[in-house]
Coordinates of C-alpha atoms and ligand atoms in Angstrom, one line a residue:
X1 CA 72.1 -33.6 -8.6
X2 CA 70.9 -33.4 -12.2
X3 CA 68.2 -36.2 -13.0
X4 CA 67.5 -37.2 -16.7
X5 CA 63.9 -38.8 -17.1
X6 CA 64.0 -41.5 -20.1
X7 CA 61.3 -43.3 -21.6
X8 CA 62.9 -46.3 -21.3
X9 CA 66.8 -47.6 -19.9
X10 CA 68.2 -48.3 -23.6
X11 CA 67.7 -45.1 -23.9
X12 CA 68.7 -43.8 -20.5
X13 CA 71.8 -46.0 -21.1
X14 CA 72.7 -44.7 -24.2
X15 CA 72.8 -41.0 -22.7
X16 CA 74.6 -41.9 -20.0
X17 CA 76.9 -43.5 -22.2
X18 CA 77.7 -40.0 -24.2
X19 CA 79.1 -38.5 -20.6
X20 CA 81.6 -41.1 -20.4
X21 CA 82.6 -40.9 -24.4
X22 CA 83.1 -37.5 -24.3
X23 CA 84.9 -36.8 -21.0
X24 CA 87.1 -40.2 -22.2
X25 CA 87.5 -38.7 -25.8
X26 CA 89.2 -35.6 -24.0
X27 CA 90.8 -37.4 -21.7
X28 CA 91.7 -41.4 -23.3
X29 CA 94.0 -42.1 -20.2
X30 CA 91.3 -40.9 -17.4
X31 CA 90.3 -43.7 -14.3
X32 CA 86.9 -44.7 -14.9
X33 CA 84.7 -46.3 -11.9
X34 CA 82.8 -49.0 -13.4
X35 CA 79.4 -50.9 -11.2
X36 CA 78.3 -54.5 -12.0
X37 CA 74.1 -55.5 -11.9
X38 CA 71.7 -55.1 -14.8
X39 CA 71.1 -51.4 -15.0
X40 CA 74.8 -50.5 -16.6
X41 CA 73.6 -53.4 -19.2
X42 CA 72.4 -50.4 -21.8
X43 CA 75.5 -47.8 -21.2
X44 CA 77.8 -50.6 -21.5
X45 CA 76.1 -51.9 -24.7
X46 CA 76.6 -48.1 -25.9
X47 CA 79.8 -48.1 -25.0
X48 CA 80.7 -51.0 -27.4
X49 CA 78.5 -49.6 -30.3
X50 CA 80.4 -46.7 -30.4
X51 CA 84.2 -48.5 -30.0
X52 CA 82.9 -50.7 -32.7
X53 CA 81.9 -47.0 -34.9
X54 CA 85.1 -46.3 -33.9
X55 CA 84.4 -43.3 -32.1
X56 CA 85.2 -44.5 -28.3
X57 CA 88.2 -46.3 -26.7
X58 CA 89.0 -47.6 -23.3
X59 CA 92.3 -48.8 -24.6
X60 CA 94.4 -46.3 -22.6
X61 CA 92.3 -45.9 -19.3
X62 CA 92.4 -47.5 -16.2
X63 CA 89.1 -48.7 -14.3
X64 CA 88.8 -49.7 -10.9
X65 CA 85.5 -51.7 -10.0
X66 CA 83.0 -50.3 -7.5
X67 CA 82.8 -53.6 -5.3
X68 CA 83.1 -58.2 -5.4
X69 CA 81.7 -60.7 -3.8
X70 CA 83.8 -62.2 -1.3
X71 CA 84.5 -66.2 -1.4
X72 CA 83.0 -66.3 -4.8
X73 CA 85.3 -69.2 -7.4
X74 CA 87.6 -66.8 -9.8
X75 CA 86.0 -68.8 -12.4
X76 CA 82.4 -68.5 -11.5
X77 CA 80.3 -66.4 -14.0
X78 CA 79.1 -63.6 -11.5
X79 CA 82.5 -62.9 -10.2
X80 CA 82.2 -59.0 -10.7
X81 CA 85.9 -59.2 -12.4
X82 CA 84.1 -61.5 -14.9
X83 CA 80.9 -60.0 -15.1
X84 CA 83.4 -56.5 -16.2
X85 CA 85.6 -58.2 -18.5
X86 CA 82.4 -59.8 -20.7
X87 CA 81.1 -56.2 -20.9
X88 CA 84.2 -54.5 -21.4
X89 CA 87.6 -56.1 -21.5
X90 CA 89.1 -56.3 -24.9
X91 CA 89.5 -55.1 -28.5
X92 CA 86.1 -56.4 -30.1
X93 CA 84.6 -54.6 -26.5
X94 CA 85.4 -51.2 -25.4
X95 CA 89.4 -52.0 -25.6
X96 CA 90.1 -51.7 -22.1
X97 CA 93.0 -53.7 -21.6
X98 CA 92.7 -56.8 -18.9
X99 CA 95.4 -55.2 -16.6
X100 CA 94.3 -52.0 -16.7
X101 CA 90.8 -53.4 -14.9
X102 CA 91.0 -53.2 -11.5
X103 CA 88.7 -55.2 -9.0
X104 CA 89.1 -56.4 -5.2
X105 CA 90.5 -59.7 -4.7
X106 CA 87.4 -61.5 -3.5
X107 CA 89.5 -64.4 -2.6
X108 CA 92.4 -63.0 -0.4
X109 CA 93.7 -64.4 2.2
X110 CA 93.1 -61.1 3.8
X111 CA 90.0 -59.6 2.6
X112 CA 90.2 -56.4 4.9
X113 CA 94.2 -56.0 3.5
X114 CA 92.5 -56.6 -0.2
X115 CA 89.9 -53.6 0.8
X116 CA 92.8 -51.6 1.8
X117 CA 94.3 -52.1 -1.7
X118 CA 91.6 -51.6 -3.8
X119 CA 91.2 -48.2 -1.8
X120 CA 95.1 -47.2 -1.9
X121 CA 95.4 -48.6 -5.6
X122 CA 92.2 -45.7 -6.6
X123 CA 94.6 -42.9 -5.0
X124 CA 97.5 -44.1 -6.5
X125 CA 95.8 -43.6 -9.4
X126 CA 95.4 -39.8 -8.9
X127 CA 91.5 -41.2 -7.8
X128 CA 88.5 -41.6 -10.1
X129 CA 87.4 -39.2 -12.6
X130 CA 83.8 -40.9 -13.8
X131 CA 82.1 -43.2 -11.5
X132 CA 79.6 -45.3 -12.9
X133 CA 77.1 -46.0 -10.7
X134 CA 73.6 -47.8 -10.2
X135 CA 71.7 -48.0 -6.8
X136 CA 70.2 -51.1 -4.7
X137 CA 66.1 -51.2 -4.4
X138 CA 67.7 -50.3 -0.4
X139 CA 69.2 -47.3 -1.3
X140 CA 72.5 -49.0 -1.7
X141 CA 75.5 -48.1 -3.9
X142 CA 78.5 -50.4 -4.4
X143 CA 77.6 -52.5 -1.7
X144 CA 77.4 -50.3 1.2
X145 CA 74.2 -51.0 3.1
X146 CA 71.8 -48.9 4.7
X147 CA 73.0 -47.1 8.4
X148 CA 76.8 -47.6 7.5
X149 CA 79.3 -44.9 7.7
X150 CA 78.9 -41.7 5.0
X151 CA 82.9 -41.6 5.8
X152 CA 83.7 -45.4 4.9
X153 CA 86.7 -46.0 2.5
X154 CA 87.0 -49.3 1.1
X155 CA 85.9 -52.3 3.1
X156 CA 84.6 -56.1 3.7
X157 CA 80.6 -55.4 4.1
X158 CA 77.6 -58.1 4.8
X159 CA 75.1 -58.0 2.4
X160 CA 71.6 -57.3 3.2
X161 CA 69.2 -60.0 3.4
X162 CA 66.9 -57.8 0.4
X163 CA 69.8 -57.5 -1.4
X164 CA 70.8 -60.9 -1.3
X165 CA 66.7 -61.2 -2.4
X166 CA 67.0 -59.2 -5.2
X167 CA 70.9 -60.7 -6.7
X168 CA 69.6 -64.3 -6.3
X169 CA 68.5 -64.0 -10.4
X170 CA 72.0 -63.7 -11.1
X171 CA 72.4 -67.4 -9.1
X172 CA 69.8 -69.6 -10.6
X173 CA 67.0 -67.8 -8.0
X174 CA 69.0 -69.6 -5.2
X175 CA 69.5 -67.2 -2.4
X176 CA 72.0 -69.7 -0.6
X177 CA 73.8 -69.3 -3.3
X178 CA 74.3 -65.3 -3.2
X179 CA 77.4 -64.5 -1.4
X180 CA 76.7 -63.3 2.2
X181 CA 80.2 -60.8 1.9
X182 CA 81.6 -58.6 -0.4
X183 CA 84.4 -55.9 -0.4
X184 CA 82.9 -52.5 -1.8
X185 CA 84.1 -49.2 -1.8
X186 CA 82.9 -47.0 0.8
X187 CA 81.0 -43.9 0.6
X188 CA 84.1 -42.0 1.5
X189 CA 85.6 -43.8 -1.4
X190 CA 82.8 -43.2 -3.9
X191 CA 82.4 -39.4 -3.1
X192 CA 85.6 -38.5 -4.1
X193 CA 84.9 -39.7 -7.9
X194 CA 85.1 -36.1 -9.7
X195 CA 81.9 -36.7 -11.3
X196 CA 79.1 -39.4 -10.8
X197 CA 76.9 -40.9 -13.7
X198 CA 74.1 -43.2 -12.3
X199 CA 71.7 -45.3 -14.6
X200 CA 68.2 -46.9 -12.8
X201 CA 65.7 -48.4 -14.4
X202 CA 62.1 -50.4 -12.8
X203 CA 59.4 -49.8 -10.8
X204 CA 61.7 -51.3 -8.1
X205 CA 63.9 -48.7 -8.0
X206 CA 61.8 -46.1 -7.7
X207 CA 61.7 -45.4 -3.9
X208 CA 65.1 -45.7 -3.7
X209 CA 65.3 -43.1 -6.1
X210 CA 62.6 -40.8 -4.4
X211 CA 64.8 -40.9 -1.5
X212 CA 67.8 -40.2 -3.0
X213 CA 66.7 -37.3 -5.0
X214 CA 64.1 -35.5 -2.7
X215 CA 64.4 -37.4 0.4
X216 CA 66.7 -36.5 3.1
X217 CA 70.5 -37.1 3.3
X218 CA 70.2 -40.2 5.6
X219 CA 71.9 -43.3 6.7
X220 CA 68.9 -45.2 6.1
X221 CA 69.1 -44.2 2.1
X222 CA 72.8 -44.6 1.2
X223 CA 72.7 -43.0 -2.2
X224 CA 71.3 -40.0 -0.7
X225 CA 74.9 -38.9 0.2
X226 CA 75.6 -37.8 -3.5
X227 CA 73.1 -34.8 -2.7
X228 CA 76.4 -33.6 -1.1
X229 CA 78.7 -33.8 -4.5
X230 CA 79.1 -31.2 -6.8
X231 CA 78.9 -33.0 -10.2
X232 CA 76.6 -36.1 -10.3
X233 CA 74.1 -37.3 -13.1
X234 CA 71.2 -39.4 -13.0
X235 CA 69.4 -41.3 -15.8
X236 CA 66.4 -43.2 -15.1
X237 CA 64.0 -44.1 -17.0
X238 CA 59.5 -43.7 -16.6
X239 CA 59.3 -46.3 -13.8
X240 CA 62.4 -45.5 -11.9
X241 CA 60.5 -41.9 -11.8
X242 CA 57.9 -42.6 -11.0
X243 CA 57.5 -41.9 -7.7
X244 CA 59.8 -38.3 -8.0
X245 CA 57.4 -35.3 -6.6
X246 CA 59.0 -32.4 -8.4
X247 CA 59.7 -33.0 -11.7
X248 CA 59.2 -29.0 -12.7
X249 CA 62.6 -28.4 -9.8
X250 CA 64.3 -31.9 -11.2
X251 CA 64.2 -30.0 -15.1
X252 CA 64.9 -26.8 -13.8
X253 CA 68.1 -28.0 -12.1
X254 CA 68.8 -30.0 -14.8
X255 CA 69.1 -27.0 -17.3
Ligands
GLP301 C1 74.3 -54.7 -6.8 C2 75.7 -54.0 -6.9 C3 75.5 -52.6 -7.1 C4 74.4 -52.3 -8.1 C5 73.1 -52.6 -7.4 C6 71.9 -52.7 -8.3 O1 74.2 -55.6 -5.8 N1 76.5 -54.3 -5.8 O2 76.8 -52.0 -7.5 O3 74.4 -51.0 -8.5 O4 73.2 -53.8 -6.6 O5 71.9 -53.8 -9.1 P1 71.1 -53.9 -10.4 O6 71.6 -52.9 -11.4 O7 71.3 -55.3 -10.9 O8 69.7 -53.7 -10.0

């Protein structure tokens, strides 16, 4: 795991951003993996700058989303498909086409079937090549919550009560209002992304971080399981870092 320490997340946005224009520069038709919350914000901001400078395009790829709220209106402004397609979708965006984004259906019938797909509908896709990632203040990524399964594929999960806590800004600071389900990826599913790029940024996230970098591989910090892949960056800025113990072994690695 190779951690890049930013003074700030515009910053740690825009580097993270370079990964994904040059591996999608060599490869225009790759699968991106693509997360929702506030830290992408930056990298998906750079992402635009540099389709708008003409020197980035989504317009061939396909990108499947990490996770989406279950029971959430398809209309509703924090439907994950939504959130995506204001960041990304279109030619004065990234040009990432709207058929060629890929999120669970949050309002099947069948949310367990729809879990099923999203996971089958990655494979079929010959599986993600960049994953975009950003973590929970719990250690969570996607939506898979502390103590689940480090073999999970795609599935219908509950949401922890913090993280309902800490979403609730994106519903008018009305917790009732945070979905209490959503279908996420599982950590089966997310490990088998070629390579990871995670952005976290905040004095909040800086546990989680701790654990995920030095702390142990543990059920009780999900994110800890990318200790365990071969190829995953991490850009975070001061106070993400701030509570990281090695920072001479973080650089050195880093190298
Ligand atoms: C959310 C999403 C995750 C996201 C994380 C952090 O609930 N399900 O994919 O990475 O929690 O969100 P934020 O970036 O808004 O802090």
């Amino acid at each position: 795991m190779r951690v890049f320490i930013h003074p700030d997340r515009t910053s740690a946005g825009a580097a993270a951003a370079e990964e994904i224009i040059t591996a999608f520069t060599t490869r225009p038709d790759g699968v991106l993996g693509v997360a929702t919350g506030s830290s992408p914000e930056p990298l998906y901001a750079a992402l635009r700058a540099a389709h708008t400078a003409g020197t980035f395009s989504l317009a061939q790829a396909r990108a499947f989303a990490l996770d989406e709220y279950v029971g959430i209106p398809a209309d509703h402004e924090q439907s994950y498909r939504n959130v995506l397609r204001r960041e990304l979708v279109g030619a004065e965006r990234t040009g990432l086409t709207e058929e060629n984004l890929h999120t669970p259906d949050g309002l099947a019938d069948d949310p367990n079937a729809a879990a099923d797909a999203h996971d089958r509908a990655i494979r079929d896709a010959g599986g993600v090549d960049l994953q975009i990632l950003g973590i929970g203040s719990n250690g969570h990524i996607g939506f898979n919550e502390p103590l689940g399964s480090f073999s999970s594929r795609s599935h219908v999960g509950e949401l922890a009560e913090s993280t309902r806590h800490d979403n609730a800004r994106f519903f008018g600071n009305d917790i009732d209002a945070v979905p209490t389900h959503c279908i996420t990826q599982g950590l089966g599913t997310i490990r088998e992304a070629r390579r990871l790029v995670m952005v976290a940024d905040g004095e909040n996230k800086a546990e989680a971080i701790r654990q995920m970098v030095e702390g142990p591989v543990a059920a009780l910090c999900p994110a800890s399981i990318l200790q365990l892949h071969p190829d995953v960056m991490v850009f975070v800025d001061e106070a993400a870092a701030s509570r990281l113990e090695h920072r001479d072994l973080l650089a050195a690695v880093a190298r």
